[in-house]
Amino acid sequence: MGKDLYEIGEVPPVGEVPPKMYANLVRPENYNEAEPGKAFTVEVVETPPVGRNQVLVSVMAAGINYNNVWAAKGIPIDVTKVQGSIGQPTEWHIGGSDASGVVYAIGENVTNVKVGDEVVIQAGWFDPEDPQIQAGVDPGFTPGYKIWGYETNWGSFGQFCMAYAHQCLPKAKNLTWEEAAAPTLVGGTAYRMLMGWPPNIVKDGDPVLVWGGTGGLGTMAIQIATHFGGRVVAVVNSDAKGEHCKKLGAVGYIDRKNFSHWGVPPHWTKSEEWTEWFQGAKAFGKAFWEALGEKASPKIVFEHPGEDTIPTSIFMAESGGMVVICAGTTGYSATVDLRYLWMRQKRFQGSHFANDEQSAAFNQLVIDGHVDPCMGEVFTFDRIGDAHQLMNDNKHGEGNMVALVGAKTTGTKDVPA
Ligand code: NAP
């Protein structure tokens, strides 16, 4: 007879599913805009059910992503309301959009994985029997598409997580559990941004500007763009971070602390103030040329800070080039000077995570050793809230933070004895 509940770091025999599990969850009444890390509490809950086309995975390690900073703040949406709309519990949110683990149970109609398979889970949640998806519509354009472990419950911050089987990808054999849990959400997102919007995809020799080069998205974007022949200039806030970007393949970097023209620019009718802003943007453009070693503008600008940086990004992109954006970390009021957009025929493209093919293509780059998962600090399960607070404060180190759930491997920082 198996136990009702296993301790963290203790893993039941493969295929044995206990009725209860630990989760580091967020309750709506604990949403905390200033200190999102405090919204997390470890509790015992029922192990999730598994439906048609779905799988239950014993989580070995869970990747930390910015999306659960937003979830724990309760802005811009209350994620439990989305969970409710798909029939999931609303009294709490078990987040976590990256997992490495072992398949413990499969639902009806599942053929791509079996109990015992070692997998990583990519966060593109959709019902494969959705008629629009069966008709060939990109899942990301359908209303049923959700980010698993953000807009859905039962993500990887619990001992067992529940996902659609199509989200399972083979775990790279050469990686530890925690390394494998680090990159998939940010990597899949970066892959779609850089390779998913033809004709504006990275081509050999293309200059590419990547904001936040040492962050989750940035570390993946530098490696993916470089792999496809791009010449990346990364933006960071220190020389040490810039050097880190160069190790990942960037040809140069810009320290954004040397500039002050950030945020919504003065209105174009206020010519003196606007000209001052424009001088800042031009100086940034010059810094890009210097870092690139050539007077050429970026064919792709990889955006996510949003409000603070969009005016500069739109100005910077090459004629016929693209600013591609997946977030507005600093705010949502992006001011676009339309003169630069239409006269130089630039593209301003929204992008959101990835489809199955893009996630699999990214995972293959990891399996083949072309992309390093850039694992950052490793946390114990009870410190998942601390990791999110560090991220909120932009005080986390380079790369992708991870929390151990079932795994007890490696000598990295914070791993229990
Ligand atoms: P991250 O690891 O915290 O990295 C973000 C980077 O942005 C930081 O390293 C920081 O680098 C830079 N940054 C912070 N403030 C900035 C500012 N005012 N101006 C310019 N750069 C600034 O986070 P991430 O994982 O890369 O995620 C970034 C955003 O994308 C989050 O909002 C996240 O929710 C979103 N996201 C969206 C999707 C999607 O599918 N839509 C997927 C993944 C992530 P420096 O301080 O060194 O410049």
XYZ file of C-alpha atoms and ligand atoms in Angstrom:
465
model
C 0.000 0.000 0.000
C 1.375 3.386 -0.940
C 1.305 6.414 1.330
C -1.356 9.137 1.224
C 1.302 11.840 1.082
C 5.020 11.876 0.302
C 7.467 14.441 1.638
C 9.183 16.897 -0.710
C 12.198 15.180 -2.267
C 10.600 11.781 -1.715
C 9.238 10.254 -4.907
C 6.653 7.413 -4.992
C 7.388 4.326 -7.121
C 6.750 5.080 -10.818
C 3.029 4.919 -11.558
C 1.893 5.093 -7.906
C -0.192 8.234 -7.458
C -0.862 9.310 -3.842
C -4.231 11.005 -3.208
C -2.584 14.086 -1.677
C 0.406 16.247 -2.487
C 2.284 19.357 -1.374
C 1.945 22.509 -3.456
C 3.464 25.959 -3.090
C 0.348 27.840 -4.085
C -1.153 31.314 -4.212
C -4.598 32.119 -2.809
C -6.425 35.162 -4.260
C -6.826 36.655 -0.767
C -3.001 36.680 -0.517
C -2.276 38.514 -3.794
C 0.437 41.051 -2.989
C 1.309 43.757 -5.494
C 4.345 45.113 -3.606
C 5.743 41.812 -2.318
C 4.505 39.029 -4.598
C 6.911 36.574 -2.963
C 4.783 36.718 0.202
C 1.702 35.460 -1.646
C 3.060 31.880 -1.809
C 2.255 29.268 0.876
C 3.049 25.553 1.087
C -0.142 23.530 1.601
C -1.406 19.984 1.196
C -4.039 19.586 -1.538
C -5.593 16.764 -3.524
C -3.535 15.375 -6.397
C -4.999 16.680 -9.690
C -7.371 14.592 -11.817
C -6.335 13.493 -15.311
C -8.783 13.851 -18.195
C -8.918 12.799 -21.823
C -5.702 13.673 -23.734
C -4.045 14.671 -20.445
C -1.152 13.415 -18.310
C -0.100 13.506 -14.675
C 3.614 14.130 -14.185
C 5.648 13.697 -11.005
C 7.554 16.986 -10.914
C 11.285 16.660 -10.300
C 12.127 20.321 -10.788
C 10.120 23.442 -11.622
C 11.296 26.462 -13.602
C 10.561 29.939 -12.230
C 9.100 32.436 -14.690
C 8.023 36.043 -14.524
C 4.402 35.084 -15.240
C 3.886 33.895 -11.669
C 5.216 37.216 -10.385
C 2.182 38.667 -12.166
C -0.061 35.867 -10.873
C 1.048 36.487 -7.265
C 0.431 40.229 -7.642
C -3.048 39.644 -9.036
C -2.319 41.979 -11.971
C -3.062 42.487 -14.815
C -5.577 39.649 -14.261
C -6.823 37.420 -11.453
C -5.599 34.077 -12.826
C -8.088 32.058 -10.762
C -10.911 33.591 -12.846
C -9.361 32.062 -15.981
C -8.982 28.733 -14.167
C -12.674 28.906 -13.249
C -13.594 29.455 -16.901
C -12.102 26.061 -17.786
C -13.656 24.229 -14.835
C -10.600 24.184 -12.562
C -10.518 25.063 -8.837
C -10.510 28.794 -8.089
C -9.714 28.902 -4.363
C -6.011 28.645 -5.135
C -3.559 28.774 -8.024
C -0.789 26.216 -8.345
C 1.488 28.010 -10.783
C 4.669 26.909 -12.480
C 5.017 26.913 -16.278
C 8.164 24.817 -16.612
C 8.657 21.271 -15.366
C 10.944 18.332 -15.720
C 9.602 15.059 -14.424
C 8.292 11.552 -14.977
C 4.907 10.596 -16.436
C 2.883 8.816 -13.682
C -0.555 8.524 -15.297
C -2.091 9.067 -18.713
C -5.682 9.839 -19.684
C -7.824 8.315 -22.389
C -6.574 8.808 -25.979
C -2.938 9.520 -25.002
C -0.439 7.813 -27.303
C 2.642 10.064 -27.472
C 3.904 9.275 -23.937
C 3.652 6.392 -21.480
C 4.034 5.963 -17.724
C 7.727 6.170 -16.826
C 8.759 8.558 -19.623
C 11.143 11.364 -18.617
C 9.815 14.616 -20.009
C 9.839 18.370 -19.903
C 6.535 20.190 -20.244
C 6.076 23.131 -22.575
C 3.462 25.635 -21.477
C 1.178 25.813 -24.545
C -2.104 24.455 -23.111
C -4.893 23.628 -25.572
C -7.342 20.814 -26.191
C -6.089 18.999 -29.290
C -9.706 18.136 -30.182
C -10.667 21.829 -30.482
C -12.278 22.056 -33.967
C -10.352 25.217 -34.902
C -7.043 23.571 -34.049
C -8.020 20.439 -35.939
C -8.764 22.734 -38.911
C -5.178 23.965 -38.789
C -5.496 27.318 -36.988
C -2.376 28.194 -34.968
C -3.388 27.262 -31.376
C -2.170 30.639 -30.146
C -4.898 32.333 -32.191
C -7.748 30.283 -30.658
C -9.718 31.301 -27.546
C -8.939 28.005 -25.763
C -5.177 28.617 -25.805
C -3.774 29.187 -22.305
C -0.370 29.445 -20.704
C -0.134 26.339 -18.569
C 0.755 27.022 -14.924
C -0.234 30.666 -15.298
C -3.753 30.764 -16.710
C -4.339 27.135 -15.732
C -4.131 25.439 -12.352
C -1.945 22.469 -11.386
C 1.329 23.753 -12.789
C 4.755 22.620 -11.640
C 4.787 24.162 -8.128
C 3.203 20.959 -6.808
C 4.504 17.407 -6.473
C 2.263 16.389 -9.373
C 1.243 18.569 -12.270
C -1.415 18.039 -14.902
C -1.003 19.003 -18.564
C -2.154 17.971 -22.021
C -0.048 15.097 -23.373
C 0.952 17.137 -26.443
C 2.815 19.472 -24.065
C 5.276 16.705 -23.143
C 8.655 16.776 -24.863
C 11.591 14.413 -24.341
C 13.952 15.546 -21.590
C 17.504 16.118 -22.851
C 19.397 13.130 -21.441
C 22.586 15.100 -20.768
C 20.827 17.570 -18.437
C 20.065 17.266 -14.727
C 16.421 17.562 -13.676
C 16.906 21.160 -12.625
C 18.782 22.156 -15.787
C 16.034 20.555 -17.868
C 13.337 22.507 -16.005
C 14.973 25.879 -16.664
C 14.550 26.997 -20.286
C 11.414 25.767 -22.084
C 8.953 28.620 -21.516
C 11.379 31.429 -22.261
C 13.079 29.388 -24.997
C 9.855 28.562 -26.839
C 8.769 32.188 -26.566
C 12.089 33.458 -27.935
C 11.997 30.865 -30.730
C 8.576 32.030 -31.985
C 9.632 35.692 -31.711
C 12.803 35.180 -33.739
C 11.785 32.396 -36.144
C 7.968 32.430 -36.209
C 7.068 35.612 -38.102
C 8.314 35.259 -41.685
C 9.655 36.984 -43.640
C 11.084 38.717 -40.540
C 13.053 35.777 -39.204
C 16.735 35.722 -38.271
C 18.947 35.217 -41.325
C 22.671 34.859 -41.686
C 24.482 38.073 -40.739
C 21.376 39.931 -39.497
C 21.972 42.461 -36.709
C 19.580 41.745 -33.808
C 18.936 43.871 -30.713
C 18.017 41.897 -27.568
C 16.737 43.719 -24.480
C 17.499 42.183 -21.058
C 20.297 39.989 -22.392
C 20.950 38.098 -19.147
C 17.279 37.526 -18.324
C 15.257 34.410 -19.021
C 14.126 35.503 -22.467
C 17.357 37.319 -23.289
C 19.692 34.373 -22.625
C 17.602 32.214 -24.943
C 17.220 34.924 -27.609
C 20.977 35.507 -27.811
C 21.656 31.806 -28.306
C 18.834 31.165 -30.795
C 19.597 34.247 -32.904
C 23.317 33.416 -32.903
C 22.581 29.805 -33.875
C 20.704 31.017 -36.960
C 23.528 33.361 -37.960
C 22.355 36.603 -36.311
C 24.759 39.122 -34.824
C 23.310 40.067 -31.459
C 23.852 43.261 -29.511
C 22.401 42.766 -26.021
C 21.176 45.491 -23.662
C 21.994 45.083 -19.961
C 22.504 47.206 -16.849
C 26.171 46.416 -16.073
C 29.458 45.489 -17.745
C 29.521 42.152 -15.897
C 26.158 41.244 -17.421
C 27.398 42.430 -20.826
C 30.382 40.088 -20.641
C 28.001 37.250 -19.751
C 26.007 37.999 -22.928
C 29.186 37.835 -24.996
C 29.896 34.371 -23.584
C 26.447 33.325 -24.854
C 27.316 34.548 -28.350
C 26.465 38.270 -28.433
C 28.920 40.324 -30.510
C 28.570 43.263 -28.133
C 26.406 44.950 -25.526
C 25.020 48.322 -24.455
C 24.765 49.369 -20.800
C 21.351 51.025 -20.553
C 22.466 52.936 -17.439
C 24.392 55.284 -19.770
C 21.092 56.635 -21.160
C 18.126 58.410 -19.624
C 15.584 58.904 -22.412
C 13.373 56.001 -21.235
C 9.611 55.939 -20.941
C 6.875 57.727 -22.850
C 8.554 60.472 -24.958
C 7.384 64.088 -24.841
C 4.551 64.869 -27.265
C 5.848 65.634 -30.789
C 4.280 69.108 -30.676
C 6.641 70.078 -27.822
C 9.570 70.324 -30.152
C 12.275 71.255 -27.627
C 11.517 68.416 -25.208
C 10.949 65.977 -28.051
C 14.334 66.895 -29.612
C 16.036 66.193 -26.304
C 14.409 62.747 -26.242
C 15.464 62.195 -29.841
C 19.105 62.981 -29.002
C 18.960 60.188 -26.408
C 17.507 57.735 -28.910
C 20.116 58.705 -31.511
C 22.953 58.247 -29.004
C 21.571 54.792 -28.219
C 21.553 54.032 -31.951
C 25.183 55.079 -32.176
C 26.031 52.790 -29.239
C 24.383 49.942 -31.170
C 26.595 50.580 -34.219
C 29.691 50.695 -32.020
C 28.792 47.431 -30.258
C 28.017 45.768 -33.610
C 31.209 47.096 -35.229
C 29.285 48.363 -38.256
C 26.854 51.188 -39.103
C 23.846 48.879 -39.504
C 20.479 48.853 -37.732
C 18.790 45.800 -36.224
C 16.643 43.726 -38.593
C 14.857 42.392 -35.508
C 14.402 44.111 -32.151
C 13.547 41.563 -29.443
C 11.238 43.469 -27.074
C 9.679 42.751 -23.681
C 10.356 45.718 -21.318
C 7.594 47.617 -23.171
C 6.673 51.134 -22.094
C 10.214 52.216 -21.142
C 11.893 51.007 -24.324
C 9.374 50.723 -27.188
C 9.898 54.276 -28.517
C 13.622 53.522 -28.845
C 12.989 50.072 -30.337
C 10.672 51.449 -33.020
C 13.205 54.149 -33.875
C 16.074 51.623 -33.980
C 14.656 48.925 -36.285
C 15.972 48.796 -39.851
C 13.643 49.772 -42.728
C 11.473 46.721 -43.412
C 12.605 45.281 -40.073
C 10.513 44.138 -37.122
C 10.040 44.980 -33.476
C 8.623 41.811 -31.932
C 7.183 42.018 -28.410
C 5.865 39.484 -25.892
C 5.449 41.572 -22.716
C 5.204 44.992 -21.141
C 7.196 44.504 -17.946
C 7.614 48.269 -17.392
C 4.103 49.195 -18.528
C 1.605 48.820 -21.332
C 1.362 52.334 -22.774
C 3.690 51.931 -25.704
C 4.122 55.158 -27.652
C 4.904 54.602 -31.301
C 6.096 57.531 -33.398
C 4.170 56.632 -36.521
C 6.569 58.552 -38.764
C 9.232 55.891 -38.214
C 6.758 53.057 -38.534
C 5.201 53.927 -41.880
C 7.943 55.859 -43.657
C 10.443 53.082 -43.039
C 7.826 50.347 -43.376
C 8.630 48.620 -40.111
C 6.598 45.846 -38.544
C 5.440 45.921 -34.907
C 4.503 42.339 -34.079
C 2.939 40.892 -30.925
C 4.005 37.356 -30.014
C 2.900 35.013 -27.253
C 4.682 31.786 -26.245
C 4.738 29.106 -28.977
C 2.899 26.319 -30.774
C 3.832 22.618 -30.441
C 6.161 22.681 -33.452
C 8.044 25.756 -32.220
C 8.393 24.321 -28.691
C 9.679 21.041 -30.146
C 12.132 22.889 -32.403
C 13.463 24.775 -29.400
C 13.705 21.569 -27.335
C 15.691 19.968 -30.143
C 18.204 22.836 -29.995
C 18.627 22.019 -26.286
C 18.905 18.264 -26.905
C 21.499 18.871 -29.639
C 23.537 21.118 -27.330
C 23.050 24.287 -29.419
C 21.277 26.067 -26.569
C 22.460 25.984 -22.967
C 19.498 26.103 -20.542
C 21.300 28.869 -18.609
C 20.187 27.567 -15.263
C 20.506 30.272 -12.636
C 20.033 29.935 -8.896
C 18.429 26.729 -7.607
C 15.917 27.021 -4.751
C 14.333 24.568 -2.371
C 10.594 23.993 -2.788
C 9.639 26.150 0.191
C 11.533 29.149 -1.283
C 9.577 29.442 -4.540
C 8.117 32.720 -3.216
C 11.627 34.122 -2.568
C 12.641 33.369 -6.154
C 9.627 35.310 -7.450
C 10.397 38.246 -5.150
C 13.985 38.412 -6.471
C 12.637 38.427 -9.996
C 10.127 41.152 -9.164
C 12.972 43.277 -7.740
C 15.266 42.541 -10.752
C 17.810 41.242 -8.203
C 18.076 37.710 -9.573
C 21.299 36.530 -11.164
C 21.793 35.603 -14.788
C 19.615 32.987 -16.469
C 16.645 30.923 -15.353
C 15.922 30.140 -11.700
C 14.672 26.700 -10.741
C 13.099 25.052 -7.666
C 13.640 21.436 -6.679
C 10.490 19.396 -6.098
C 11.173 15.657 -6.325
C 14.844 15.946 -7.300
C 17.691 16.175 -4.827
C 20.596 16.406 -7.228
C 23.717 18.541 -7.741
C 25.755 20.630 -5.400
C 24.253 23.939 -6.490
C 23.291 26.592 -4.002
C 20.298 25.994 -1.741
C 19.897 22.300 -2.483
C 18.954 20.412 0.711
C 21.528 17.967 2.057
P 13.791 38.411 -16.480
O 14.593 37.157 -16.352
O 13.467 39.189 -15.251
O 14.546 39.350 -17.510
C 14.055 40.615 -17.862
C 15.223 41.545 -18.133
O 14.684 42.816 -18.515
C 16.079 41.805 -16.916
O 17.162 40.926 -16.918
C 16.510 43.268 -17.073
O 17.843 43.306 -17.536
C 15.617 43.816 -18.182
N 14.935 45.008 -17.717
C 14.325 45.206 -16.517
N 13.835 46.459 -16.452
C 14.134 47.059 -17.631
C 13.912 48.342 -18.159
N 13.265 49.287 -17.454
N 14.387 48.624 -19.395
C 15.057 47.692 -20.108
N 15.295 46.436 -19.658
C 14.841 46.128 -18.436
O 12.384 38.122 -17.159
P 12.062 37.260 -18.468
O 11.829 35.862 -18.084
O 13.053 37.551 -19.503
O 10.643 37.887 -18.841
C 10.533 39.261 -19.214
C 9.065 39.612 -19.449
O 8.535 38.812 -20.499
C 8.163 39.375 -18.251
O 7.208 40.415 -18.175
C 7.473 38.060 -18.575
O 6.223 37.902 -17.940
C 7.336 38.179 -20.079
N 7.241 36.895 -20.804
C 6.230 36.749 -21.712
C 6.105 35.568 -22.412
C 4.990 35.375 -23.390
O 4.831 34.294 -23.944
N 4.176 36.353 -23.681
C 7.012 34.521 -22.180
C 8.065 34.719 -21.298
C 8.171 35.930 -20.601
P 18.831 44.533 -17.207
O 18.384 45.137 -15.910
O 20.192 43.893 -17.164
O 18.715 45.480 -18.380
